[in-house]
XYZ file of C-alpha atoms in Angstrom:
429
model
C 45.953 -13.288 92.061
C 44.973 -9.617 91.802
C 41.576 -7.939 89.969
C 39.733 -5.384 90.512
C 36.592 -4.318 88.448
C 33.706 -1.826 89.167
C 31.792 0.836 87.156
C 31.471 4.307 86.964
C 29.526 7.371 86.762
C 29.954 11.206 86.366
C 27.053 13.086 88.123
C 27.896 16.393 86.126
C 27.180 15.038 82.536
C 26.650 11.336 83.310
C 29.365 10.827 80.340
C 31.493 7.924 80.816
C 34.882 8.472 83.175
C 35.517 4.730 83.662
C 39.268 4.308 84.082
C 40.002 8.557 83.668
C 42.338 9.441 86.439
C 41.086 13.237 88.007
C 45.008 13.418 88.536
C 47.567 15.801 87.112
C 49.423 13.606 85.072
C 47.326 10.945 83.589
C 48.635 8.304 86.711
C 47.709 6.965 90.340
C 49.777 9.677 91.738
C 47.731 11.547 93.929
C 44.901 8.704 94.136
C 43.570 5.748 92.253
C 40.321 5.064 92.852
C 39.320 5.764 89.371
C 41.473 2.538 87.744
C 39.842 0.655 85.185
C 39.571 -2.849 85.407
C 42.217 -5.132 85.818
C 43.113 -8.726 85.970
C 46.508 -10.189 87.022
C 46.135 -13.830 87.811
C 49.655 -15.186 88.984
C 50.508 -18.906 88.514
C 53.145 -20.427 90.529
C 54.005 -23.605 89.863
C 56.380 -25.595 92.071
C 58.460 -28.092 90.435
C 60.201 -28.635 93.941
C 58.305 -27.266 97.024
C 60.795 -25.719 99.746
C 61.083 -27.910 102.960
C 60.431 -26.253 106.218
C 62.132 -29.182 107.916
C 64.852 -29.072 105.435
C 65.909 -25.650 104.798
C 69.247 -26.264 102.888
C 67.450 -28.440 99.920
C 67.190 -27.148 96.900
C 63.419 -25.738 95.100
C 62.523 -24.109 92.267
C 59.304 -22.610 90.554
C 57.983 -21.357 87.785
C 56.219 -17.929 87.935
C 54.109 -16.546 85.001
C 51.612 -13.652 85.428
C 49.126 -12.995 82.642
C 47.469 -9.359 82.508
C 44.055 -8.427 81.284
C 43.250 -5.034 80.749
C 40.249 -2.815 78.816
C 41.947 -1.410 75.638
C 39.803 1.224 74.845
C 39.179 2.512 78.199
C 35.725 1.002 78.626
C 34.647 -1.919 80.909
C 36.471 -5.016 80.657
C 33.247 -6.778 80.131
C 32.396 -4.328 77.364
C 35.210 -4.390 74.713
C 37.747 -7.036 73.515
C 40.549 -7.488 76.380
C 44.119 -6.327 75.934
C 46.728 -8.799 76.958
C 50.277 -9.057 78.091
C 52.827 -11.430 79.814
C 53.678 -9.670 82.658
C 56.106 -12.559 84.164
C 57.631 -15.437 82.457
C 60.329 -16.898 85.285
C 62.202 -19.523 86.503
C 63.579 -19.071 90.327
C 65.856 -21.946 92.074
C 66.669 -21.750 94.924
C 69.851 -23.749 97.606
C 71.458 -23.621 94.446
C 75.495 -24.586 95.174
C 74.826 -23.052 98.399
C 72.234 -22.628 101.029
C 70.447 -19.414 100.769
C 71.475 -18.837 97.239
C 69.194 -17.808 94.633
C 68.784 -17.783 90.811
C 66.591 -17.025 88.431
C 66.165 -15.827 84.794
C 63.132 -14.395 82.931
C 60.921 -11.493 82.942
C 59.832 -10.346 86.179
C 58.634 -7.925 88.691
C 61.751 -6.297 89.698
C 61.035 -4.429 92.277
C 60.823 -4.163 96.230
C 58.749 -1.361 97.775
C 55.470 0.424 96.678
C 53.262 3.503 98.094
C 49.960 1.017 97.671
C 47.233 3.385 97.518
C 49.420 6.193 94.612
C 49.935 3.059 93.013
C 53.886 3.269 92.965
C 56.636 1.330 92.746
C 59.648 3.065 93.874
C 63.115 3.366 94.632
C 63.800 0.396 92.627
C 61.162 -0.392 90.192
C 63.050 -1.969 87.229
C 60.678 -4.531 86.266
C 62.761 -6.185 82.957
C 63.813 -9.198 81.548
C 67.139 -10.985 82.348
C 69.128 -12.874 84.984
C 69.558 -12.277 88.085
C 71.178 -14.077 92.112
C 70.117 -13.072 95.753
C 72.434 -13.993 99.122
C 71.055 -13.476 101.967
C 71.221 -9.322 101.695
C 72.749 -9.374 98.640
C 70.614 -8.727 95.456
C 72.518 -8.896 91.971
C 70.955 -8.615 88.245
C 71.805 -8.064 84.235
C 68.549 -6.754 83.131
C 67.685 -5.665 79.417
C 65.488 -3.109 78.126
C 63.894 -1.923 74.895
C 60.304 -0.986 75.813
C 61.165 2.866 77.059
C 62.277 5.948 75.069
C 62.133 4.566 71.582
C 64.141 7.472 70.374
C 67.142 6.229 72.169
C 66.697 2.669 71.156
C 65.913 2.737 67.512
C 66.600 4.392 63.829
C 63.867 3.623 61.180
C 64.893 3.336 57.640
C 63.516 6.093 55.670
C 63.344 4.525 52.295
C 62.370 1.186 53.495
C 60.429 1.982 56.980
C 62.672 -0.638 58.546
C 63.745 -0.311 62.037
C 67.057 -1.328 63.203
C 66.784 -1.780 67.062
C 69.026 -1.839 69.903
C 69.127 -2.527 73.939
C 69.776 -1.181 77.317
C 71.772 -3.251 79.464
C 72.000 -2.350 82.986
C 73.579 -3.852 86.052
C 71.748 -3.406 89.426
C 73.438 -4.357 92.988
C 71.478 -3.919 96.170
C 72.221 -5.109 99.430
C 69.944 -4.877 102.228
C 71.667 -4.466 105.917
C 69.542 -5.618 108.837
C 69.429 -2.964 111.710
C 68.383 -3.821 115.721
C 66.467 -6.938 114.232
C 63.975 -5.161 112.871
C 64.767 -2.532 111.032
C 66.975 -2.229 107.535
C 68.763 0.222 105.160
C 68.513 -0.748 101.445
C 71.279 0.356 99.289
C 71.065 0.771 95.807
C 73.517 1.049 92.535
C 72.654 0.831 89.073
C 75.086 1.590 85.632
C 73.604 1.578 82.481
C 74.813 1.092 79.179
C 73.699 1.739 75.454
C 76.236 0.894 72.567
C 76.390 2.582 69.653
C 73.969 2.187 66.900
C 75.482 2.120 63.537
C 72.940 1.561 60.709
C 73.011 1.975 56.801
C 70.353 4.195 56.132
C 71.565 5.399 52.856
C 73.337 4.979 49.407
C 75.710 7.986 50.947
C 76.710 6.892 54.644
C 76.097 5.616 57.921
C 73.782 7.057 60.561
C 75.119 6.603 63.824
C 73.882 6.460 67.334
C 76.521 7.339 69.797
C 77.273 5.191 72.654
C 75.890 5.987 75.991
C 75.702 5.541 80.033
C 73.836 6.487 82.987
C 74.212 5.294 86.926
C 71.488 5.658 89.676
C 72.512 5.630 93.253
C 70.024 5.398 96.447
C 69.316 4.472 100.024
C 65.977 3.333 101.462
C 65.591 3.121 105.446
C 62.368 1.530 106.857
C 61.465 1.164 110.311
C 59.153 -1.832 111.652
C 57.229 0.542 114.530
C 55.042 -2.780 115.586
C 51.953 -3.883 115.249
C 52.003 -4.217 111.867
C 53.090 0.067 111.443
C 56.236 1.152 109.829
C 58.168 3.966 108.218
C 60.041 4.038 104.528
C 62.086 7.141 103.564
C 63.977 6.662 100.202
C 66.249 9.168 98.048
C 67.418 7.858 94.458
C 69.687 10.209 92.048
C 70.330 9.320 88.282
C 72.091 10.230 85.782
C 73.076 10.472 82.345
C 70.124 7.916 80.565
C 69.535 6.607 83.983
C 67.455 10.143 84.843
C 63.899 9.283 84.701
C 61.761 10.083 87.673
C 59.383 12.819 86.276
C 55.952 11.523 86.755
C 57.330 8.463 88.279
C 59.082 7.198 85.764
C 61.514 3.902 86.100
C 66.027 5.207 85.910
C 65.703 3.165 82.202
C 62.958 5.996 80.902
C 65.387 8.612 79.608
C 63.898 11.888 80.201
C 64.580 15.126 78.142
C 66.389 15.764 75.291
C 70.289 14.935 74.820
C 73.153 17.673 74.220
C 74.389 18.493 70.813
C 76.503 15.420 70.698
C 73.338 13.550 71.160
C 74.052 12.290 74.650
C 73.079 12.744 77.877
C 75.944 13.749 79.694
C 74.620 15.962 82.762
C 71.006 14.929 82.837
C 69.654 13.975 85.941
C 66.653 12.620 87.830
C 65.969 12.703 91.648
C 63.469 10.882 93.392
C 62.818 11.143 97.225
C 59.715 9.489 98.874
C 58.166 9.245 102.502
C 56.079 6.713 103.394
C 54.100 5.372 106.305
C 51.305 3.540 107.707
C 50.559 3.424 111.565
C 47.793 1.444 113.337
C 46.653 3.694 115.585
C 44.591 1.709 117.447
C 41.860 -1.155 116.788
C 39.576 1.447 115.371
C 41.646 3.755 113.324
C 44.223 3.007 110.805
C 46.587 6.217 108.802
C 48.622 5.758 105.636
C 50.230 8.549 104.606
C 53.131 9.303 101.801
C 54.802 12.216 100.445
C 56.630 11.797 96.853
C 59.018 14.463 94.812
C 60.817 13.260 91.772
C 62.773 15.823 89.078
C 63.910 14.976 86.272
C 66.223 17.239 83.832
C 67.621 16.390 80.041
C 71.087 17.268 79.122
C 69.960 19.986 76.242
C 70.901 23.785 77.927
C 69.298 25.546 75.029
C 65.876 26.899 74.856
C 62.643 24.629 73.902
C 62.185 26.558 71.152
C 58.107 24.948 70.293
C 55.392 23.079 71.615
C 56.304 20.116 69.654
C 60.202 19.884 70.753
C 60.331 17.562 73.884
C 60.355 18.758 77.328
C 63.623 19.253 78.688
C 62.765 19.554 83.039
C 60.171 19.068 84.899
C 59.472 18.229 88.863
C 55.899 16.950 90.501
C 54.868 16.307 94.252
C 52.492 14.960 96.126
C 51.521 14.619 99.605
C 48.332 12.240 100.513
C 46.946 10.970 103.419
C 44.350 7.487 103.905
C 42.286 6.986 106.652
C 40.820 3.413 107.652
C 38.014 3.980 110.420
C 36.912 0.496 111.629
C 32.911 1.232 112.453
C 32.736 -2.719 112.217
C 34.537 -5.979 110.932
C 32.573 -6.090 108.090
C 32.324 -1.893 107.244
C 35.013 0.262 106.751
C 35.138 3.977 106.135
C 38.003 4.671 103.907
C 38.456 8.420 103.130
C 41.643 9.896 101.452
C 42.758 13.820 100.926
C 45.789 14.304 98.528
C 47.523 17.811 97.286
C 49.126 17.733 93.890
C 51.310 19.848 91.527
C 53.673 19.850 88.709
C 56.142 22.621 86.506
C 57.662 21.818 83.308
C 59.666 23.539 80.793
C 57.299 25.523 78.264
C 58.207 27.077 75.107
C 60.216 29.440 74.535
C 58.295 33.253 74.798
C 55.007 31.372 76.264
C 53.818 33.417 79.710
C 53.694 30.990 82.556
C 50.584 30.274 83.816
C 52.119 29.124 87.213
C 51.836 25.654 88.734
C 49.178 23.881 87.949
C 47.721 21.953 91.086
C 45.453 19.979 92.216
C 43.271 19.450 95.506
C 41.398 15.805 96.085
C 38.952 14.183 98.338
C 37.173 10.531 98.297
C 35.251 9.208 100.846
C 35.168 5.447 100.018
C 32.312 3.725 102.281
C 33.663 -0.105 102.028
C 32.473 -4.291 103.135
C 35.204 -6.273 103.912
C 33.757 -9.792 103.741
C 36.795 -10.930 105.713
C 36.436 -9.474 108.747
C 39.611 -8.295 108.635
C 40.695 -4.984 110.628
C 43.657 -3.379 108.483
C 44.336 -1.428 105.721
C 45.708 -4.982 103.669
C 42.245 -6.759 104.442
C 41.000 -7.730 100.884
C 38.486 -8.551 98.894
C 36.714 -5.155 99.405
C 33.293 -3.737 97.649
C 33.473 -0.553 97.326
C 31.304 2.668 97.043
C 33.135 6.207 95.802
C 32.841 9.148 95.337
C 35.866 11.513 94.650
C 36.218 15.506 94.506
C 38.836 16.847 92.883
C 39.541 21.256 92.842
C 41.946 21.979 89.966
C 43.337 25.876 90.234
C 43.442 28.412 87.617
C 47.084 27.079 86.676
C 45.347 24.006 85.480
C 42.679 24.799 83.879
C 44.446 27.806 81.533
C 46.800 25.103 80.298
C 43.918 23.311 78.627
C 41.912 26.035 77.776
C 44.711 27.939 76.000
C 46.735 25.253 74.608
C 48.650 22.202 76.275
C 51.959 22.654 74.714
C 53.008 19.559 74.931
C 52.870 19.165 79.145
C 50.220 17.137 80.934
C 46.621 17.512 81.329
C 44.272 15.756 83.431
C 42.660 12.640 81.559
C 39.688 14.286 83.202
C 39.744 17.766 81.966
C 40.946 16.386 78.631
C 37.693 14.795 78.154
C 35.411 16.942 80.231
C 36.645 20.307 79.539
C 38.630 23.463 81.598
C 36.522 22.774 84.684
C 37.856 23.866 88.010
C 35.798 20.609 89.540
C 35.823 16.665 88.997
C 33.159 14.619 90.281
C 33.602 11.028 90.039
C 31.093 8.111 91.364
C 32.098 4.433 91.122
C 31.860 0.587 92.942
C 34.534 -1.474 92.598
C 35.731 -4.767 94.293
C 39.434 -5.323 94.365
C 40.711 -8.416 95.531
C 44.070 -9.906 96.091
C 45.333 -13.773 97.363
């Protein structure tokens, strides 16, 4: 079960900012204390518990996570919920073998997460389809739709229909133990997209050429003790496989695609440093540093604000400190540094990178007790600063063209300062 809810204030106008991210590009990266609300209540239902005393019999479970989630951007409370199915599974597991796993259905796909930019990376391919662990080994056929409709679909012009098809892509990871402790995650991924051939008119056949992309990576993590450790990861994609930008998932396309209509040459690199060290009993530092690029296979010129972006790279480098002044109060405080370039139109002056500096000092109870930066349920007092440079603000004030903008700035203006105030509890169990 996870939730958080809270509300929020803005002490420049006192408009409404609950759930308007002060970052870059309209996500956690670079902080998320201003999330809206958010419920994700996970039911697990074990048709055949696992036997500690037994551990060769077979179990299995059904998993299904419902989400709950403000449409319109206000409080939960204060508007009709949006809903979704985030997981729909069925996992079995001392299946023909001990230690061998199966499962089909939609799930959370996915390993490894920067907690407080609210990432999943490396191998965040949450999707539906099939899938078998053994012991380090991690195989699935997933199947994808949801991301870059472009790629996926043609729409009828006469009739409006859409004629829709799917991404299939085959993932293999193995994880290999190291002294004990320690591991190195390997990762491959192949993609393909057949060809799309449709009857649009009395005349001929649109077509939608075949396609494929691959992702390759490796993810180290070090257990330092007490409860500390170390991730570095480095993922390259390519062909459809090259999202990353803005921390998009391999299966978001980014770009546009050559003049064959295919994405032979795009790319998208990810590379990520993570880690969290318990310093002592009174002092607790989580820190990550994040650079993803992605690039389209078009080498021409974007030749207008409303053709696509073709590159674009972001980073971000954030540090979280937990200061322990007692079991019950916590003195969370976080400082993050932000920036992003993307390709603008053609004959547009540059305006540089547009960047971003943050601060939040995040007085916090933890009922529990608890002394760690895991310890949950929290309530939660904030207040965030965020200094946006020139780059930034002359991109809204003089026109977008097409590239992010700040949820903040989009509502509050070219301001070269956010304020945001806010309590939230956030709980997890």
């Amino acid at each position: 079960m996870y939730g958080r809810m809270g509300a929020t204030w803005n002490p420049q106008t006192g408009r409404f900012v609950h759930g308007k991210y002060i970052n870059l590009l309209g996500n956690a990266l670079g902080g998320r204390f201003e999330e809206g609300d958010y419920l994700e209540p996970t039911i697990k239902l074990h048709i055949v518990k696992p036997v500690a005393e037994e551990p060769a019999k077979p179990y299995y479970h059904v998993v299904v996570t419902p989400a709950m989630y403000s449409n319109t951007g206000s409080y939960l409370g204060a508007s009709t919920p949006g809903f979704s199915i985030s997981q729909a599974y069925l996992e079995a597991g001392n299946v023909l073998t001990q230690d061998l796993t199966l499962w089909v259905g939609q799930r959370f796909y996915r390993s490894t997460d920067v907690h407080i930019a609210d990432i999943f990376f490396f191998n965040a391919l949450v999707s539906q389809g099939a899938g078998l662990k053994y012991k380090g080994l991690d195989l699935a056929v997933l199947l994808q739709t949801s991301q870059a409709p472009g790629l996926y679909s043609v729409v009828d012009p006469d009739t409006n229909v859409r004629f829709d098809r799917q991404r299939t892509t085959f993932v293999g990871q193995y994880i290999l133990p190291v002294a004990e402790k320690h591991s190195v995650n390997f990762l491959g991924e192949f993609h393909l997209l057949p060809a799309n051939k449709t009857r649009l008119t009395d005349e001929g056949v649109n077509i939608q050429e075949s396609d494929i992309g691959y992702a390759v990576g490796v993810k180290g993590r070090l257990d330092l003790g007490d409860g500390s450790f170390n991730e570095l990861s480095v993922r390259f994609g390519g062909g459809i496989a090259n999202g990353a930008f803005s921390a998009s998932p391999t299966f978001a396309t980014f770009g546009r695609p050559n003049e064959d209509g295919k994405y032979s040459g795009a790319l998208g690199i990810e590379a990520v440093e993570h880690l969290l060290y318990n310093v002592n009993p009174l002092l607790t530092l989580n820190a990550y540093g994040i650079l993803q690029h992605s690039k389209g296979a078009d080498d021409g010129e974007r030749t207008s604000a409303a053709v696509g972006i073709n590159s674009g790279t972001n980073f971000v480098v954030g540090v979280r400190s937990f200061l322990y002044l007692h079991d019950n109060f916590h003195l969370v405080n976080e400082a993050t540094f932000q920036g992003f370039k993307a390709e603008l139109p053609e004959g547009v002056e540059d305006p540089g990178m547009p960047t971003a500096f943050r601060f939040s000092i995040v007085p916090t109870i933890v009922p529990s007790g608890l002394r760690s930066a895991w310890a949950r349920p929290q309530i939660r007092l904030i207040y965030s600063l965020a200094i946006f440079n020139q780059a930034e603000v002359d991109l809204l004030d003089r026109g977008t063209y097409g590239l992010p903008v700040s949820p903040y700035l989009q509502d509050f203006g070219p301001k070269k300062f956010g304020h945001y105030v806010g309590t939230r509890a956030e709980w997890w169990f």
